[in-house]
mmCIF file of C-alpha atoms in Angstrom:
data_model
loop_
_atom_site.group_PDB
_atom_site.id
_atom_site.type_symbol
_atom_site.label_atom_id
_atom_site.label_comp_id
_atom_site.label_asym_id
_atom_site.label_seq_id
_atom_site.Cartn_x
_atom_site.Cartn_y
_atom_site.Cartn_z
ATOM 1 C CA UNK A 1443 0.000 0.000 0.000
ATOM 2 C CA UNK A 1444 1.533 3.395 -1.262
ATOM 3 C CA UNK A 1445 1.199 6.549 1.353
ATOM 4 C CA UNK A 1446 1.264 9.842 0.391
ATOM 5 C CA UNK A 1447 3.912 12.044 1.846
ATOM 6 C CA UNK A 1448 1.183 13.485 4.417
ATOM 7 C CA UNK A 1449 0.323 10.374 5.703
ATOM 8 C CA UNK A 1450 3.948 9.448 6.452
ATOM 9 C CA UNK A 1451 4.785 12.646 7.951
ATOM 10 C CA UNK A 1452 1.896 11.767 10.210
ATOM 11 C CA UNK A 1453 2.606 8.295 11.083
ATOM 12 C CA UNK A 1454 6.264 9.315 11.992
ATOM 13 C CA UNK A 1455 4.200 11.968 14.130
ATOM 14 C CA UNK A 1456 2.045 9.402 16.063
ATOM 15 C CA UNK A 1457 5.399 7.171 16.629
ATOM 16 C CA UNK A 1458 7.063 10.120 17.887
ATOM 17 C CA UNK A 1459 4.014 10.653 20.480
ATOM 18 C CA UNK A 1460 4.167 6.832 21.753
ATOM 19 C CA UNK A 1461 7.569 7.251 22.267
ATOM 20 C CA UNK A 1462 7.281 10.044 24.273
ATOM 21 C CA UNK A 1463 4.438 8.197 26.249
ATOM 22 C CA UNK A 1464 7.376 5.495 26.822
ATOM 23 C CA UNK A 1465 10.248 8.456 27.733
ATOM 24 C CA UNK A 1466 7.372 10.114 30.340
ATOM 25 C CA UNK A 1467 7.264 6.097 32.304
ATOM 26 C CA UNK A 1468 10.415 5.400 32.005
ATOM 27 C CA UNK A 1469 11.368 8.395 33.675
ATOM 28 C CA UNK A 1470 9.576 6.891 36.485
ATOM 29 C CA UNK A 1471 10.513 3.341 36.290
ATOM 30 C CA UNK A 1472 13.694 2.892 34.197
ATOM 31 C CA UNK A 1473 16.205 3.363 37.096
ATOM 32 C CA UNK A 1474 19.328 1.271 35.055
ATOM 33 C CA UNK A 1475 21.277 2.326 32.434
ATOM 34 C CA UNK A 1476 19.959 -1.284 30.987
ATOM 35 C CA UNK A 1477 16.253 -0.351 32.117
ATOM 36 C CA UNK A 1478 16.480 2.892 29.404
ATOM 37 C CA UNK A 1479 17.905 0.764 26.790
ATOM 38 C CA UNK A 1480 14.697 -1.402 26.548
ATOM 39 C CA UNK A 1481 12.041 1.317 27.623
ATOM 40 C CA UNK A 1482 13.273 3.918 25.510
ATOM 41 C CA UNK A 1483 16.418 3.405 23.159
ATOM 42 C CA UNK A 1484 15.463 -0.113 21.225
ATOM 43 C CA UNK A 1485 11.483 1.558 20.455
ATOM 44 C CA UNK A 1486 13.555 5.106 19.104
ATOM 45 C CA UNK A 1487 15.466 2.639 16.910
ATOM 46 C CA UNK A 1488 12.227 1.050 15.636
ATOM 47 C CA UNK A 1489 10.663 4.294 14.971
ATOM 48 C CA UNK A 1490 13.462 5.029 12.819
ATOM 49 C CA UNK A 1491 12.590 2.251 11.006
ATOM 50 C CA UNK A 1492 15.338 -0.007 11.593
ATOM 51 C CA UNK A 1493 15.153 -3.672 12.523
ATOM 52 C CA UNK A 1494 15.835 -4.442 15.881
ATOM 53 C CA UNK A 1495 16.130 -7.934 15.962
ATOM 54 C CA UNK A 1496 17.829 -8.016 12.789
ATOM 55 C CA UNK A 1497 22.188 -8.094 13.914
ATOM 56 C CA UNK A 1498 22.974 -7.191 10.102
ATOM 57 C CA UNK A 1499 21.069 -4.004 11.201
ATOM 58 C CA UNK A 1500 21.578 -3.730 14.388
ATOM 59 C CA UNK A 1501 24.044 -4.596 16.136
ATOM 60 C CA UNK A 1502 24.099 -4.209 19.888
ATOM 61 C CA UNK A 1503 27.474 -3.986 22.324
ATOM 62 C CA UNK A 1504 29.486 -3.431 18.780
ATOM 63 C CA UNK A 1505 33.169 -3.679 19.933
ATOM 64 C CA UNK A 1506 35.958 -1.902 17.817
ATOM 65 C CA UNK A 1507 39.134 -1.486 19.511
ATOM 66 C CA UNK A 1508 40.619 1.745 19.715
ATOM 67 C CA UNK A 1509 44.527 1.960 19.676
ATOM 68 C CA UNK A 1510 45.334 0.456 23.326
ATOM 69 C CA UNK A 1511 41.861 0.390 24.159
ATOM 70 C CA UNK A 1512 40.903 -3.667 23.530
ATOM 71 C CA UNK A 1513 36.763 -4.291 24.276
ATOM 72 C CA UNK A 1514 35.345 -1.829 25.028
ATOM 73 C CA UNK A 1515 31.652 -2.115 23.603
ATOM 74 C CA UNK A 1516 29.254 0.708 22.084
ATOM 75 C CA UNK A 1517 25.697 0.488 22.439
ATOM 76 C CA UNK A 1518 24.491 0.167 19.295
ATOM 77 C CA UNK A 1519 25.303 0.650 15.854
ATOM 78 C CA UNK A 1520 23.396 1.110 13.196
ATOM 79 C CA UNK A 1521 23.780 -0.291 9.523
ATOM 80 C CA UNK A 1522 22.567 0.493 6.315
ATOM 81 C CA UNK A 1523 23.711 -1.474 3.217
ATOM 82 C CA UNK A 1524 26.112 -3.204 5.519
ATOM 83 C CA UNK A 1525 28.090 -0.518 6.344
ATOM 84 C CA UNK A 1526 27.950 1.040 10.132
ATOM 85 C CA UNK A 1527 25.885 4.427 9.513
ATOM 86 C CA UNK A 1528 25.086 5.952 13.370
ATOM 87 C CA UNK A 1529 26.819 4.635 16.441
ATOM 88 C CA UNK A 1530 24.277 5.239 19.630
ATOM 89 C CA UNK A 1531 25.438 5.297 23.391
ATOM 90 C CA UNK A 1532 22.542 5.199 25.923
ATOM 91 C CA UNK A 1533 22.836 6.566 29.828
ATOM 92 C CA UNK A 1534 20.219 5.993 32.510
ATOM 93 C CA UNK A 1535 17.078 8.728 32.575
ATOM 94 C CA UNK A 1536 18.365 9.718 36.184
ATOM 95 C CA UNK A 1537 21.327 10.811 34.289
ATOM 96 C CA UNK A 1538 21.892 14.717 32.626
ATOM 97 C CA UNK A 1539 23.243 14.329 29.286
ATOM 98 C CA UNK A 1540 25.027 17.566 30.048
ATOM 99 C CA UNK A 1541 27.064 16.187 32.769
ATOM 100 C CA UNK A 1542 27.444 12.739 30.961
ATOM 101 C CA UNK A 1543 31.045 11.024 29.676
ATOM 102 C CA UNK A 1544 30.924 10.277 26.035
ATOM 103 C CA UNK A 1545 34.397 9.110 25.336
ATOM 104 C CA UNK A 1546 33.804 6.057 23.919
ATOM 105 C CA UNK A 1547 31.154 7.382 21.476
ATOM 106 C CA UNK A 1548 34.060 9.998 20.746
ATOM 107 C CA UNK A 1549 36.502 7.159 20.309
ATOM 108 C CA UNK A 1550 34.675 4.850 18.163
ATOM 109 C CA UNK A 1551 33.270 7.756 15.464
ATOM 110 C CA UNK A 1552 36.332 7.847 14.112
ATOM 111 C CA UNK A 1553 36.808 4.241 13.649
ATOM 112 C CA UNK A 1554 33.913 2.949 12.489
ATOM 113 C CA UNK A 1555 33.373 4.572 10.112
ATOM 114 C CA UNK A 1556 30.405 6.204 10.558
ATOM 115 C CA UNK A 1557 29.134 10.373 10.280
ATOM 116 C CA UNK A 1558 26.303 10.405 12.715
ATOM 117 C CA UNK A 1559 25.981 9.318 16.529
ATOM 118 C CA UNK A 1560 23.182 9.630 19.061
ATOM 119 C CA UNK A 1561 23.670 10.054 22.960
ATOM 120 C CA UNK A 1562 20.372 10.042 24.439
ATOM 121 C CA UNK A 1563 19.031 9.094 28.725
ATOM 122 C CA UNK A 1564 15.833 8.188 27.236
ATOM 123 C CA UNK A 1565 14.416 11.666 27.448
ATOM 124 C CA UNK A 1566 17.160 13.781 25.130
ATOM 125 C CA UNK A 1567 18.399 12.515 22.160
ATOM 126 C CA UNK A 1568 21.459 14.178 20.815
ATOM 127 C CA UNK A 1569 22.688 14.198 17.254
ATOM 128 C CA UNK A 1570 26.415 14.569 16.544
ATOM 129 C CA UNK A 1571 28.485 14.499 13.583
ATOM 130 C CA UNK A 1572 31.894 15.384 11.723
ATOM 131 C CA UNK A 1573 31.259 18.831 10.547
ATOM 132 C CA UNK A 1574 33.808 20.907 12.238
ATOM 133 C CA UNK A 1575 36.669 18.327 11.515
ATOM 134 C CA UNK A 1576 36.047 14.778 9.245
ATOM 135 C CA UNK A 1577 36.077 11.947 10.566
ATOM 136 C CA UNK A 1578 36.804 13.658 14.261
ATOM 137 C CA UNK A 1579 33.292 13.709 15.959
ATOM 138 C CA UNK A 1580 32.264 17.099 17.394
ATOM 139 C CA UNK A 1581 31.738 17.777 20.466
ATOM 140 C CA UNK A 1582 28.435 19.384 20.813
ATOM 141 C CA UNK A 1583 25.187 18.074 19.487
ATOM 142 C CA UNK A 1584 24.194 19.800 16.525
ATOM 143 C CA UNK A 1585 20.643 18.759 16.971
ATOM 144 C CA UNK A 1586 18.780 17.774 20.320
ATOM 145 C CA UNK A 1587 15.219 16.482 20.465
ATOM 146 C CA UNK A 1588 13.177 16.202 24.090
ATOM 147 C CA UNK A 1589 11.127 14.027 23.594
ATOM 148 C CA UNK A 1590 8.765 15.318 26.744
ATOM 149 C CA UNK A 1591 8.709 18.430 24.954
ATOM 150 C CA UNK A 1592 8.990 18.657 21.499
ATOM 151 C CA UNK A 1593 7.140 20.339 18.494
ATOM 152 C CA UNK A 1594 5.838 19.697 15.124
ATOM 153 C CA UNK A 1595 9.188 21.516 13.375
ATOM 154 C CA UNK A 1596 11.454 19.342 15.654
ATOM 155 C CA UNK A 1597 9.593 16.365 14.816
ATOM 156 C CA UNK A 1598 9.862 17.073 11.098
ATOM 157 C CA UNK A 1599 13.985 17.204 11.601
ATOM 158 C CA UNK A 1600 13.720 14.399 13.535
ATOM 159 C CA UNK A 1601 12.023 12.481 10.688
ATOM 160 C CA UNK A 1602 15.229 13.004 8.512
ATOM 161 C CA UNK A 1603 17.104 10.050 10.267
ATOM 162 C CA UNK A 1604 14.494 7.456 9.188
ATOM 163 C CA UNK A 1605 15.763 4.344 7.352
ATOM 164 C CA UNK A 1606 13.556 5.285 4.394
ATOM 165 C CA UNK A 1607 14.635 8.916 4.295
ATOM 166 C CA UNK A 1608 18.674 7.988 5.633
ATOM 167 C CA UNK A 1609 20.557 10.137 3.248
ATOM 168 C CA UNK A 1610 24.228 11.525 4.735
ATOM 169 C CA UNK A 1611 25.097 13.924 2.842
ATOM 170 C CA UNK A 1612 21.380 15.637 2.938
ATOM 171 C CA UNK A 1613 22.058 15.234 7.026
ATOM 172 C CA UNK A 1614 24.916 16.522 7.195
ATOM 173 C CA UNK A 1615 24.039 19.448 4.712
ATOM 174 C CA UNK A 1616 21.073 20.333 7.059
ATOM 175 C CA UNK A 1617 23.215 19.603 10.027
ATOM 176 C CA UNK A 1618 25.801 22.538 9.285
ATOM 177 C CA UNK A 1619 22.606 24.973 8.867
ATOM 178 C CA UNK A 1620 21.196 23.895 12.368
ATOM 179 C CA UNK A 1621 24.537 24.586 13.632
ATOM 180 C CA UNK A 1622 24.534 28.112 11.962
ATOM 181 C CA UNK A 1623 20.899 28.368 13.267
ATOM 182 C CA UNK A 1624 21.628 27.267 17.342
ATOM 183 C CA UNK A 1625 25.078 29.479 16.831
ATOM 184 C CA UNK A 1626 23.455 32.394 15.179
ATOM 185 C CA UNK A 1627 20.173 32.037 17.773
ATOM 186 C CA UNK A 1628 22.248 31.840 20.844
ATOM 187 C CA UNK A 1629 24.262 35.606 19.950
ATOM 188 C CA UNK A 1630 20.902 37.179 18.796
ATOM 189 C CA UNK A 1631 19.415 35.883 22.065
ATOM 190 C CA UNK A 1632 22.576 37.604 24.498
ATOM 191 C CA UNK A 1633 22.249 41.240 21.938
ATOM 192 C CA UNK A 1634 18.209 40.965 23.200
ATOM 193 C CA UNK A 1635 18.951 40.898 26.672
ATOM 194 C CA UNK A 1636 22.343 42.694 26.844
ATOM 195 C CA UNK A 1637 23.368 44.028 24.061
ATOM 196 C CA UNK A 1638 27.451 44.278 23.953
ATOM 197 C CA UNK A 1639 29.569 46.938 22.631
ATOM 198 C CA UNK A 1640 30.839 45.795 19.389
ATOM 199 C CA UNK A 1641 26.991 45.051 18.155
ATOM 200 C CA UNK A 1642 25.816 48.622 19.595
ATOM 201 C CA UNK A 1643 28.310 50.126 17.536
ATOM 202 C CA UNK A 1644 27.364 48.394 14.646
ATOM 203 C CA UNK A 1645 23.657 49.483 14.671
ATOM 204 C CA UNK A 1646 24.919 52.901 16.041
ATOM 205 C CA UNK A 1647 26.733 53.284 13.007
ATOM 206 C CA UNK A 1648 23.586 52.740 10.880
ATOM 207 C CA UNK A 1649 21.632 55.438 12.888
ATOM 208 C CA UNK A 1650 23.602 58.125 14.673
ATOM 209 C CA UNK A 1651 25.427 60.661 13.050
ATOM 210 C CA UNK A 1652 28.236 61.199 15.812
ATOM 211 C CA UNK A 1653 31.377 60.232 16.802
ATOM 212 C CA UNK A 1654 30.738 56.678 18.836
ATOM 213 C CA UNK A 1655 32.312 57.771 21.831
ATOM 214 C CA UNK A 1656 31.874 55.441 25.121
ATOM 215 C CA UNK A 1657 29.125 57.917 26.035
ATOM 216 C CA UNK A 1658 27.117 57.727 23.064
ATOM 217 C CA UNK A 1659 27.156 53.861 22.869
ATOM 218 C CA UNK A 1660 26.175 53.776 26.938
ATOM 219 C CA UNK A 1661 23.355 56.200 25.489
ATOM 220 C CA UNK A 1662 22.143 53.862 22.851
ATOM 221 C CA UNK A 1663 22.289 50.631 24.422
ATOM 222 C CA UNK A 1664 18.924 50.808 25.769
ATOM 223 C CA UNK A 1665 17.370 52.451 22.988
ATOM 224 C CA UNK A 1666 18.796 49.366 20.594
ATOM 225 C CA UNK A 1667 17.780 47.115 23.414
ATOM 226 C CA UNK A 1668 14.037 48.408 23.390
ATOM 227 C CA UNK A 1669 14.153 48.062 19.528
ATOM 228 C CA UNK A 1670 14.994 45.177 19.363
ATOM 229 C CA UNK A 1671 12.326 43.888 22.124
ATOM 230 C CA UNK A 1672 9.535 46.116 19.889
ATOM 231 C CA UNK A 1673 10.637 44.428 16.624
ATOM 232 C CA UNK A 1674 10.341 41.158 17.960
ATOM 233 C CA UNK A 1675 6.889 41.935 19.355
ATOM 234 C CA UNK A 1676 5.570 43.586 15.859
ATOM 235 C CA UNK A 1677 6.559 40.271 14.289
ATOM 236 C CA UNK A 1678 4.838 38.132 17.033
ATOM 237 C CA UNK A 1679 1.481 40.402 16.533
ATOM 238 C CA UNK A 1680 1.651 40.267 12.811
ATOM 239 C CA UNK A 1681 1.933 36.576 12.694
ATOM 240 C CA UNK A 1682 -1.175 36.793 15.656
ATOM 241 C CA UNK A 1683 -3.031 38.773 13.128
ATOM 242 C CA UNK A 1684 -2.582 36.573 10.277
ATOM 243 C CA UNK A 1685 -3.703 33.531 12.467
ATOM 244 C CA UNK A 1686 -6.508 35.069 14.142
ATOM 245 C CA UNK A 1687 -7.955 36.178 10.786
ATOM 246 C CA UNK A 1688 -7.477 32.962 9.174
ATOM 247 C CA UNK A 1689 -9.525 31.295 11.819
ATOM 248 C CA UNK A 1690 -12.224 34.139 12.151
ATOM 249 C CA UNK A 1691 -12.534 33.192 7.974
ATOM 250 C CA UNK A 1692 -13.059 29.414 8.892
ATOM 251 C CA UNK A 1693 -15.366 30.400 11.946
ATOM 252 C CA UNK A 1694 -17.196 32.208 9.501
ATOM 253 C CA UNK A 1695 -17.562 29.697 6.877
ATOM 254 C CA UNK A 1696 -18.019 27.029 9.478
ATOM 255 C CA UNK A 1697 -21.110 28.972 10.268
ATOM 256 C CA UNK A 1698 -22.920 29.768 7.075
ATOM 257 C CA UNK A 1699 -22.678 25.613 6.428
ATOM 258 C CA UNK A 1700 -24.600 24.727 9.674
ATOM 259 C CA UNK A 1701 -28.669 26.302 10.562
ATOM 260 C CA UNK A 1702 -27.503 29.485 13.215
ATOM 261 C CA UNK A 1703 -28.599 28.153 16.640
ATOM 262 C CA UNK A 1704 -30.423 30.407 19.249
ATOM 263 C CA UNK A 1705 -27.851 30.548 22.164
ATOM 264 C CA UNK A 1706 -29.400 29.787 25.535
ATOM 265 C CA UNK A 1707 -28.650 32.271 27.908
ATOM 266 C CA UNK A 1708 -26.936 30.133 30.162
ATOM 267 C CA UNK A 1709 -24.198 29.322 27.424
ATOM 268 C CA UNK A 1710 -20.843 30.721 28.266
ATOM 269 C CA UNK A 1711 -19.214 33.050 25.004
ATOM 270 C CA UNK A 1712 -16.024 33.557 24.519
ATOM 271 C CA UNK A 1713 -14.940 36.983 22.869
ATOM 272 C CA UNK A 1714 -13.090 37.613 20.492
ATOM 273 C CA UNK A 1715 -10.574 39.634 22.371
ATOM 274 C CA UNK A 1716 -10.555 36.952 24.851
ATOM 275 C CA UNK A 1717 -9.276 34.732 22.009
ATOM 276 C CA UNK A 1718 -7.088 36.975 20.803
ATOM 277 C CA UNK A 1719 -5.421 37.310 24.415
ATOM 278 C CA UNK A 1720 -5.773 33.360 24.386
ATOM 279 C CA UNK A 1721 -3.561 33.722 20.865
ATOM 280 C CA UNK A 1722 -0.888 36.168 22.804
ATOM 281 C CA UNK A 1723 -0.425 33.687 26.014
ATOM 282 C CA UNK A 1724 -0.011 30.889 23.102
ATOM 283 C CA UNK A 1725 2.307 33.082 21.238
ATOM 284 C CA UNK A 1726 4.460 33.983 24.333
ATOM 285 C CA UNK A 1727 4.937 30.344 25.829
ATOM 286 C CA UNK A 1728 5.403 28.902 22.384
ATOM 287 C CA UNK A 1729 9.391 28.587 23.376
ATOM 288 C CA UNK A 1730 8.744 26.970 26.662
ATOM 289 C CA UNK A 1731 6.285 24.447 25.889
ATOM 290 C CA UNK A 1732 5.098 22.575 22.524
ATOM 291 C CA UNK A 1733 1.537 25.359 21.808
ATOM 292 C CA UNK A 1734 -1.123 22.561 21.774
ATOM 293 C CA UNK A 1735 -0.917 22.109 25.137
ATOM 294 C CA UNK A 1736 -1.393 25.591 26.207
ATOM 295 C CA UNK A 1737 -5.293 25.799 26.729
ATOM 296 C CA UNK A 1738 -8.129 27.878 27.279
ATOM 297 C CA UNK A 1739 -11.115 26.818 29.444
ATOM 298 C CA UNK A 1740 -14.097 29.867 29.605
ATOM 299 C CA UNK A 1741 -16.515 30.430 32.416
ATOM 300 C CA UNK A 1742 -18.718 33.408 33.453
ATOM 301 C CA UNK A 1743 -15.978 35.331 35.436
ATOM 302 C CA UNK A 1744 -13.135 34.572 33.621
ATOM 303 C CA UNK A 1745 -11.025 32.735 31.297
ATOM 304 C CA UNK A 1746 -8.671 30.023 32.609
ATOM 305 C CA UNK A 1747 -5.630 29.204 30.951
ATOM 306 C CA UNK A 1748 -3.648 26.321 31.610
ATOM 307 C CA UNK A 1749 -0.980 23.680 30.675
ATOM 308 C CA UNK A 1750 -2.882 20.323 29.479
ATOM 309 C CA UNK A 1751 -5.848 21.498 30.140
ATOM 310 C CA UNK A 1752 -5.449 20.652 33.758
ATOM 311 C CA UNK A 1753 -6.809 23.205 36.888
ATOM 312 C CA UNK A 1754 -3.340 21.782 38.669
ATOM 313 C CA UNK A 1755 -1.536 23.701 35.878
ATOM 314 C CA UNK A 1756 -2.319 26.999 35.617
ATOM 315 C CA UNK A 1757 -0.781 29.689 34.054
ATOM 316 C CA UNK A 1758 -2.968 32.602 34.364
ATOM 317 C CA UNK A 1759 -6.385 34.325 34.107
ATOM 318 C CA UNK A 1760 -8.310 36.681 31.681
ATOM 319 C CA UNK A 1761 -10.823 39.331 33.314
ATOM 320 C CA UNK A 1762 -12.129 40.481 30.481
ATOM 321 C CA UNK A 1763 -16.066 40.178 31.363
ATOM 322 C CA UNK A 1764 -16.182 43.925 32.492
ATOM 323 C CA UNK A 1765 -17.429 46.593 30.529
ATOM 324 C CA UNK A 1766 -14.627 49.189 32.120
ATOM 325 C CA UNK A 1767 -11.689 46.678 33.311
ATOM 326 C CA UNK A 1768 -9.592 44.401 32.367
ATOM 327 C CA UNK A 1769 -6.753 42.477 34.250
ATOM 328 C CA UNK A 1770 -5.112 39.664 33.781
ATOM 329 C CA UNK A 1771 -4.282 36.957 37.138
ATOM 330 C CA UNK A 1772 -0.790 36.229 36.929
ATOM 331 C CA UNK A 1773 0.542 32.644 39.497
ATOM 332 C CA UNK A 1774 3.255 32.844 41.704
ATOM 333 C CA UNK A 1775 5.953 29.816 42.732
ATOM 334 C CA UNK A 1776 2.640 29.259 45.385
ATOM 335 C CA UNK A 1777 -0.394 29.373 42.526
ATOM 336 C CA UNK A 1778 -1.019 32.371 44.899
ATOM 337 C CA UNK A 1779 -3.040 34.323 42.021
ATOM 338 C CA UNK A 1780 -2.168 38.261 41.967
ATOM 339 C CA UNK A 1781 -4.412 40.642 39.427
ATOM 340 C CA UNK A 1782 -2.771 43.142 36.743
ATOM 341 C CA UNK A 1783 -5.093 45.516 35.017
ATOM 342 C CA UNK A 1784 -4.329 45.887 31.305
ATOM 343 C CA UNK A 1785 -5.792 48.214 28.464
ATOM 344 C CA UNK A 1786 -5.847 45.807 25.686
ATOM 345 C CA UNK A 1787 -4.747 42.020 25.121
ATOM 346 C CA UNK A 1788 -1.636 43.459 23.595
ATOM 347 C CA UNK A 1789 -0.733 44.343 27.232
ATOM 348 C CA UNK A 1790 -0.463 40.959 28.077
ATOM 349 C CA UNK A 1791 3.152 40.889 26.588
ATOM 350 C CA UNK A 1792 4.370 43.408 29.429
ATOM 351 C CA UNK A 1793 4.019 39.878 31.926
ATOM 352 C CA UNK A 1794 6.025 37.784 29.166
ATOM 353 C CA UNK A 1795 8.454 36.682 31.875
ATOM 354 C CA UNK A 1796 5.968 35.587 34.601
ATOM 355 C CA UNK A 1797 3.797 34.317 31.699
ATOM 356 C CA UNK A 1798 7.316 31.907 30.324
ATOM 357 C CA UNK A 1799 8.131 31.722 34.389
ATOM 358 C CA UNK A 1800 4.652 29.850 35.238
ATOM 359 C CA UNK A 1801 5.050 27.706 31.538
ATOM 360 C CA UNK A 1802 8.625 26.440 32.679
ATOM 361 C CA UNK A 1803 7.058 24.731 35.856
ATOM 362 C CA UNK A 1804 4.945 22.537 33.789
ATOM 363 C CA UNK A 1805 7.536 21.852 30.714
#
């Protein structure tokens, strides 16, 4: 049976989702090193699409000795057409990969011939390769997947290592972008926050006429700062905008194919600016936590938003029922709820880091 691209992207997608299911227990249960290995690591290979119980494809406690080092054994490696393609090392989920020893991945990458390996505890999975040096693996990840908290863009790179799609040099191709991409994010994220010298004199010399004396770039820092914070925030509404039309075009269509209903007056209606303030929250915790599970529940007060749709996870409240008020009910480390009064839903982005502060609990 053929499938069309769509359906594959979405059977990857519900793989991806069981295996997460698996990552959340084991994280519970899989106390061994061992324990992750069958939880966690032998599914991920099968939802790559590779043949666990097949040893011409996979070949589990592969030894290839390493100068003076005799037996020492990798956790898996991976073969396609015979040849070893991605070497995998597995820790325990109690264990950080951050703090974790990697050696004999390190080791073995350059023996065995292969341009990809994967250190994962069952929760992270971390993609190396040989793009700074050949042959020599790196030694940071040049793609990392959670898989407790993941979205749909990181589930579409994550679909690139599948047996069916396995093709190295496209990997590695998109591998040195991601690189650029984490490298590039990572300085644009420290000029946001604190903007350093060299990068205030090099928007300073796009806009001010004078000599960039230490004053003068101590006098636009902030201004640059706050620009940059507004541009960001323009792009966020526009995109809001685009998004919140689209949907008022489908409500609206949605509408003229079904008979109009008279609402009963108990029926609870949820406003458009409440929506749009819904759209804001969304838009704000959309780098802590995967958007879908971000959710809006309505009642005659207020509007509660929470994390899974659970009342043990909330994030905050929208007062928007009065016809002169509006505030928002922002959580502390407590859930001890504290009110903010706000113009417009646009206002809601001057609580961005309470908003993401709340989010992070829960991700």
């Amino acid at each position: 049976m053929l499938h069309t691209p769509l359906e594959d992207r979405l059977d990857f997608s519900l793989r991806v989702k069981d295996l997460a299911a698996r990552s959340r227990h084991a994280s519970m249960h899989a106390l061994t090193e061992e324990a992750t290995k069958t939880a966690v690591v032998l599914p991920l290979i099968q939802t790559f699409g590779f043949d666990v119980f097949n040893l011409e494809e996979v070949t589990p406690e592969y030894i290839a000795d390493v100068g003076i080092k005799k037996g020492e054994k990798i956790d898996f490696a991976i073969k396609i057409d015979k040849k070893i393609a991605i070497l995998i090392e597995a820790k325990p989920t109690s264990m950080s990969l951050g703090s974790a020893q990697y050696s004999q991945l390190y080791r073995y990458f350059g023996v065995a011939g292969a341009r990809l390996a994967i250190l994962t505890n069952g929760r992270e999975i971390w993609f190396f390769s040989d793009i700074d040096e050949k042959n020599k693996m790196d030694k940071r990840p040049f793609f990392t997947f959670d898989l407790q908290s993941y979205d749909e863009h990181q589930v579409l790179e994550l679909a690139r290592f599948q047996k069916a799609n396995f093709a190295i040099e496209s990997i590695l191709e998109a591998a040195s972008n991601l690189k650029f991409v984490k490298s590039a994010a990572a300085f644009l994220k420290k000029q946001l926050s604190t903007p350093d010298d060299e990068f205030v004199r090099y928007v300073g010399r796009q806009i001010y006429d004078g000599t960039l004396t230490k004053s003068a770039v101590e006098q636009l820092r902030p201004a640059i700062s706050s620009a940059l914070d507004e541009l960001i925030r323009n792009r966020i509404q526009d995109k809001l905008n685009v998004t919140f039309g689209q949907e008022a075009v489908q409500n609206d269509q949605h509408t003229e194919k079904k008979p109009v209903e008279e609402p009963q007056s108990s029926e609870i209606d949820t406003t458009q600016e409440e929506t749009f303030a819904f759209l804001v929250v969304k838009a704000i915790g959309s780098k802590i936590v995967p958007v879908e599970r971000i959710t809006l529940r309505d009642s005659k007060s207020y509007c509660s938003i929470f994390v899974d749709d659970n009342n043990r996870k909330p994030v905050c409240r929208l007062y928007f029922n009065s016809k002169t008020t509006k505030s928002i009910g922002l959580f502390d480390d407590q859930k001890i709820e504290t009110r903010h009064q706000i113009v417009e839903a646009s206002d809601i982005y001057k609580f961005s880091n309470q908003i993401e502060k709340a989010l992070s609990t829960y991700s």
